[in-house]
Amino acid sequence: MRRLALIALPLFLAACGDTPEGEGQAGAGQGAIEPVPDATLELQGTGIVIPAQAGFEELAVPFGSARAPTEATLANLVGSAIDESDQPNDCGLTFTSYEGLSLNFRDGQFVGYTAEAPYVPETTRGEMLAGESVTLVEDSTIGEEFVIAAEAGPEIAGLFSGEGENAAVQMLWAGENCIAR
């Protein structure tokens, strides 16, 4: 099973290296890219880091990265996109979706993500709330919402699957997202 290494603190901004043209880019006519088994992503408040694994060096994909290299870099690990849109939604965002991961773009720049299984931590609500930096959002209109705060940086938000101590982490997001409240 793929797992997630969630790094909430410290959140750091790393440089994004472009994938050389023609190498590993997902696109029409190139065929499906299979996801790497047990792939790990580090979801951060500043973007996504792909730790060194499966023959790849560590790669950082910070918010502000260009769309095409962002899609190509992540497709090499998480597989081919299952949906995408170049037409802005009500929030002005376009997107590319993979199994368990959706990337948001504004004006061709990576600005946010939403992650679900298999890229959210396999931990319980009780375990998450035991951390000093995790708090519930009072009176949330979207469910059991929580925030992972960073002392010096952007935060990551998420939803638990329910109210009980054993509820799972259902979703995480950071950056710009279109969430109806």
mmCIF file of C-alpha atoms in Angstrom:
data_model
loop_
_atom_site.group_PDB
_atom_site.id
_atom_site.type_symbol
_atom_site.label_atom_id
_atom_site.label_comp_id
_atom_site.label_asym_id
_atom_site.label_seq_id
_atom_site.Cartn_x
_atom_site.Cartn_y
_atom_site.Cartn_z
ATOM 1 C CA MET A 1 0.000 0.000 0.000
ATOM 2 C CA ARG A 2 1.224 3.454 -0.789
ATOM 3 C CA ARG A 3 1.979 5.523 2.239
ATOM 4 C CA LEU A 4 2.360 9.178 3.021
ATOM 5 C CA ALA A 5 5.117 10.793 4.958
ATOM 6 C CA LEU A 6 3.418 13.900 6.302
ATOM 7 C CA ILE A 7 5.805 16.634 7.270
ATOM 8 C CA ALA A 8 3.989 19.463 8.957
ATOM 9 C CA LEU A 9 6.922 21.171 10.673
ATOM 10 C CA PRO A 10 9.182 22.544 9.519
ATOM 11 C CA LEU A 11 7.591 23.453 6.245
ATOM 12 C CA PHE A 12 10.244 24.465 3.815
ATOM 13 C CA LEU A 13 10.372 25.729 0.291
ATOM 14 C CA ALA A 14 12.626 23.806 -2.097
ATOM 15 C CA ALA A 15 13.580 24.447 -5.692
ATOM 16 C CA CYS A 16 11.774 22.512 -8.393
ATOM 17 C CA GLY A 17 13.898 20.928 -11.076
ATOM 18 C CA ASP A 18 12.373 20.696 -14.530
ATOM 19 C CA THR A 19 12.062 17.277 -16.095
ATOM 20 C CA PRO A 20 14.168 17.169 -19.274
ATOM 21 C CA GLU A 21 11.977 17.531 -22.341
ATOM 22 C CA GLY A 22 10.624 14.226 -23.579
ATOM 23 C CA GLU A 23 11.609 12.270 -20.446
ATOM 24 C CA GLY A 24 8.722 10.779 -18.501
ATOM 25 C CA GLN A 25 6.157 13.372 -19.414
ATOM 26 C CA ALA A 26 2.563 12.249 -19.410
ATOM 27 C CA GLY A 27 0.681 13.253 -22.480
ATOM 28 C CA ALA A 28 -1.436 12.204 -25.381
ATOM 29 C CA GLY A 29 0.054 9.461 -27.483
ATOM 30 C CA GLN A 30 2.583 8.390 -24.848
ATOM 31 C CA GLY A 31 0.449 5.650 -23.308
ATOM 32 C CA ALA A 32 -0.534 5.110 -19.725
ATOM 33 C CA ILE A 33 2.022 5.560 -16.964
ATOM 34 C CA GLU A 34 1.567 3.048 -14.156
ATOM 35 C CA PRO A 35 1.866 4.298 -10.566
ATOM 36 C CA VAL A 36 4.979 3.263 -8.630
ATOM 37 C CA PRO A 37 3.979 0.642 -6.027
ATOM 38 C CA ASP A 38 4.121 1.962 -2.448
ATOM 39 C CA ALA A 39 4.820 5.490 -3.682
ATOM 40 C CA THR A 40 5.382 8.080 -0.967
ATOM 41 C CA LEU A 41 4.630 11.795 -1.165
ATOM 42 C CA GLU A 42 5.452 14.442 1.425
ATOM 43 C CA LEU A 43 2.495 16.806 1.374
ATOM 44 C CA GLN A 44 3.541 20.211 2.646
ATOM 45 C CA GLY A 45 1.936 23.613 3.066
ATOM 46 C CA THR A 46 4.237 24.904 0.319
ATOM 47 C CA GLY A 47 3.739 22.123 -2.239
ATOM 48 C CA ILE A 48 4.732 18.484 -2.634
ATOM 49 C CA VAL A 49 8.082 16.751 -2.152
ATOM 50 C CA ILE A 50 8.731 13.351 -3.692
ATOM 51 C CA PRO A 51 11.282 11.611 -1.467
ATOM 52 C CA ALA A 52 14.019 9.573 -3.130
ATOM 53 C CA GLN A 53 12.449 6.226 -4.113
ATOM 54 C CA ALA A 54 12.075 3.749 -6.960
ATOM 55 C CA GLY A 55 15.211 5.023 -8.705
ATOM 56 C CA PHE A 56 14.190 8.691 -8.516
ATOM 57 C CA GLU A 57 16.138 11.370 -6.661
ATOM 58 C CA GLU A 58 14.234 13.600 -4.248
ATOM 59 C CA LEU A 59 12.181 16.085 -6.230
ATOM 60 C CA ALA A 60 10.424 19.178 -4.901
ATOM 61 C CA VAL A 61 7.333 20.592 -6.583
ATOM 62 C CA PRO A 62 6.638 23.886 -4.788
ATOM 63 C CA PHE A 63 3.622 26.067 -5.389
ATOM 64 C CA GLY A 64 4.425 28.402 -8.267
ATOM 65 C CA SER A 65 5.919 25.634 -10.442
ATOM 66 C CA ALA A 66 4.842 25.540 -14.084
ATOM 67 C CA ARG A 67 1.993 23.161 -14.931
ATOM 68 C CA ALA A 68 3.644 20.872 -17.519
ATOM 69 C CA PRO A 69 6.743 19.988 -15.448
ATOM 70 C CA THR A 70 4.583 19.590 -12.323
ATOM 71 C CA GLU A 71 2.270 17.130 -14.094
ATOM 72 C CA ALA A 72 5.171 15.225 -15.662
ATOM 73 C CA THR A 73 7.117 14.963 -12.410
ATOM 74 C CA LEU A 74 4.161 13.649 -10.417
ATOM 75 C CA ALA A 75 2.881 11.349 -13.189
ATOM 76 C CA ASN A 76 6.206 9.488 -13.085
ATOM 77 C CA LEU A 77 5.337 8.436 -9.526
ATOM 78 C CA VAL A 78 1.533 8.452 -9.211
ATOM 79 C CA GLY A 79 0.664 7.310 -12.762
ATOM 80 C CA SER A 80 -1.284 8.864 -15.601
ATOM 81 C CA ALA A 81 -3.861 11.571 -15.018
ATOM 82 C CA ILE A 82 -7.452 10.337 -14.797
ATOM 83 C CA ASP A 83 -9.069 13.750 -15.380
ATOM 84 C CA GLU A 84 -8.031 17.288 -16.216
ATOM 85 C CA SER A 85 -9.468 20.644 -17.135
ATOM 86 C CA ASP A 86 -8.034 23.703 -18.827
ATOM 87 C CA GLN A 87 -11.261 25.645 -18.272
ATOM 88 C CA PRO A 88 -11.259 27.586 -14.987
ATOM 89 C CA ASN A 89 -13.894 26.547 -12.440
ATOM 90 C CA ASP A 90 -15.935 28.984 -10.326
ATOM 91 C CA CYS A 91 -12.798 29.733 -8.284
ATOM 92 C CA GLY A 92 -10.662 30.415 -11.362
ATOM 93 C CA LEU A 93 -8.690 27.172 -11.004
ATOM 94 C CA THR A 94 -7.902 24.481 -13.544
ATOM 95 C CA PHE A 95 -6.879 20.986 -12.420
ATOM 96 C CA THR A 96 -5.241 17.667 -13.152
ATOM 97 C CA SER A 97 -6.386 14.620 -11.162
ATOM 98 C CA TYR A 98 -4.614 11.346 -10.474
ATOM 99 C CA GLU A 99 -5.774 8.463 -8.309
ATOM 100 C CA GLY A 100 -5.885 10.017 -4.819
ATOM 101 C CA LEU A 101 -4.349 13.361 -5.807
ATOM 102 C CA SER A 102 -5.686 16.478 -7.520
ATOM 103 C CA LEU A 103 -3.440 19.392 -8.498
ATOM 104 C CA ASN A 104 -4.814 22.919 -8.887
ATOM 105 C CA PHE A 105 -3.428 25.533 -11.253
ATOM 106 C CA ARG A 106 -3.997 29.246 -11.819
ATOM 107 C CA ASP A 107 -2.606 30.860 -14.966
ATOM 108 C CA GLY A 108 -0.444 27.796 -15.642
ATOM 109 C CA GLN A 109 1.124 27.737 -12.171
ATOM 110 C CA PHE A 110 0.744 25.002 -9.516
ATOM 111 C CA VAL A 111 -1.140 26.673 -6.644
ATOM 112 C CA GLY A 112 -2.732 23.897 -4.556
ATOM 113 C CA TYR A 113 -3.518 20.235 -4.072
ATOM 114 C CA THR A 114 -6.102 17.919 -2.552
ATOM 115 C CA ALA A 115 -5.094 14.412 -1.480
ATOM 116 C CA GLU A 116 -7.073 11.331 -0.498
ATOM 117 C CA ALA A 117 -6.138 7.661 -0.018
ATOM 118 C CA PRO A 118 -3.562 6.353 -0.686
ATOM 119 C CA TYR A 119 -1.695 9.631 -0.057
ATOM 120 C CA VAL A 120 -3.163 10.629 3.302
ATOM 121 C CA PRO A 121 -1.677 9.286 6.537
ATOM 122 C CA GLU A 122 -3.093 6.049 7.896
ATOM 123 C CA THR A 123 -3.618 7.494 11.339
ATOM 124 C CA THR A 124 -6.625 8.098 13.531
ATOM 125 C CA ARG A 125 -8.289 11.314 14.600
ATOM 126 C CA GLY A 126 -7.125 10.664 18.159
ATOM 127 C CA GLU A 127 -3.507 10.279 17.053
ATOM 128 C CA MET A 128 -3.643 13.398 14.877
ATOM 129 C CA LEU A 129 -5.267 15.569 17.550
ATOM 130 C CA ALA A 130 -2.628 14.470 20.074
ATOM 131 C CA GLY A 131 -0.115 16.524 18.069
ATOM 132 C CA GLU A 132 0.460 20.075 19.263
ATOM 133 C CA SER A 133 0.073 21.605 15.818
ATOM 134 C CA VAL A 134 -3.262 19.954 14.895
ATOM 135 C CA THR A 135 -6.544 21.647 15.830
ATOM 136 C CA LEU A 136 -10.188 21.185 14.901
ATOM 137 C CA VAL A 137 -11.990 23.927 12.998
ATOM 138 C CA GLU A 138 -14.970 24.937 15.100
ATOM 139 C CA ASP A 139 -18.342 25.185 13.349
ATOM 140 C CA SER A 140 -16.971 23.932 10.021
ATOM 141 C CA THR A 141 -19.699 23.553 7.411
ATOM 142 C CA ILE A 142 -17.846 20.832 5.491
ATOM 143 C CA GLY A 143 -17.461 18.186 8.192
ATOM 144 C CA GLU A 144 -14.845 17.264 10.763
ATOM 145 C CA GLU A 145 -12.264 19.755 9.524
ATOM 146 C CA PHE A 146 -8.819 20.187 11.069
ATOM 147 C CA VAL A 147 -5.733 22.310 10.449
ATOM 148 C CA ILE A 148 -2.066 21.412 10.778
ATOM 149 C CA ALA A 149 -0.526 24.750 11.672
ATOM 150 C CA ALA A 150 3.013 25.767 10.941
ATOM 151 C CA GLU A 151 4.898 28.176 13.149
ATOM 152 C CA ALA A 152 6.545 29.846 10.175
ATOM 153 C CA GLY A 153 4.664 28.946 7.053
ATOM 154 C CA PRO A 154 1.485 27.867 5.314
ATOM 155 C CA GLU A 155 -0.830 25.312 6.863
ATOM 156 C CA ILE A 156 -2.357 22.080 5.665
ATOM 157 C CA ALA A 157 -6.070 21.468 6.226
ATOM 158 C CA GLY A 158 -8.026 18.247 6.182
ATOM 159 C CA LEU A 159 -11.116 16.267 7.039
ATOM 160 C CA PHE A 160 -11.629 13.308 9.329
ATOM 161 C CA SER A 161 -14.112 10.627 8.274
ATOM 162 C CA GLY A 162 -16.142 11.182 11.453
ATOM 163 C CA GLU A 163 -16.234 12.384 15.049
ATOM 164 C CA GLY A 164 -14.901 9.335 16.904
ATOM 165 C CA GLU A 165 -11.320 8.893 18.103
ATOM 166 C CA ASN A 166 -10.822 6.111 15.518
ATOM 167 C CA ALA A 167 -12.021 8.189 12.545
ATOM 168 C CA ALA A 168 -9.534 8.165 9.683
ATOM 169 C CA VAL A 169 -7.947 11.075 7.853
ATOM 170 C CA GLN A 170 -10.149 11.326 4.760
ATOM 171 C CA MET A 171 -8.608 14.247 2.873
ATOM 172 C CA LEU A 172 -5.787 16.815 3.056
ATOM 173 C CA TRP A 173 -5.355 20.045 1.107
ATOM 174 C CA ALA A 174 -3.046 23.040 0.926
ATOM 175 C CA GLY A 175 -2.674 26.141 -1.207
ATOM 176 C CA GLU A 176 -5.566 27.326 -3.355
ATOM 177 C CA ASN A 177 -8.583 25.023 -3.472
ATOM 178 C CA CYS A 178 -12.222 25.411 -4.421
ATOM 179 C CA ILE A 179 -14.093 24.104 -1.391
ATOM 180 C CA ALA A 180 -17.769 25.003 -1.108
ATOM 181 C CA ARG A 181 -18.516 26.181 2.415
#
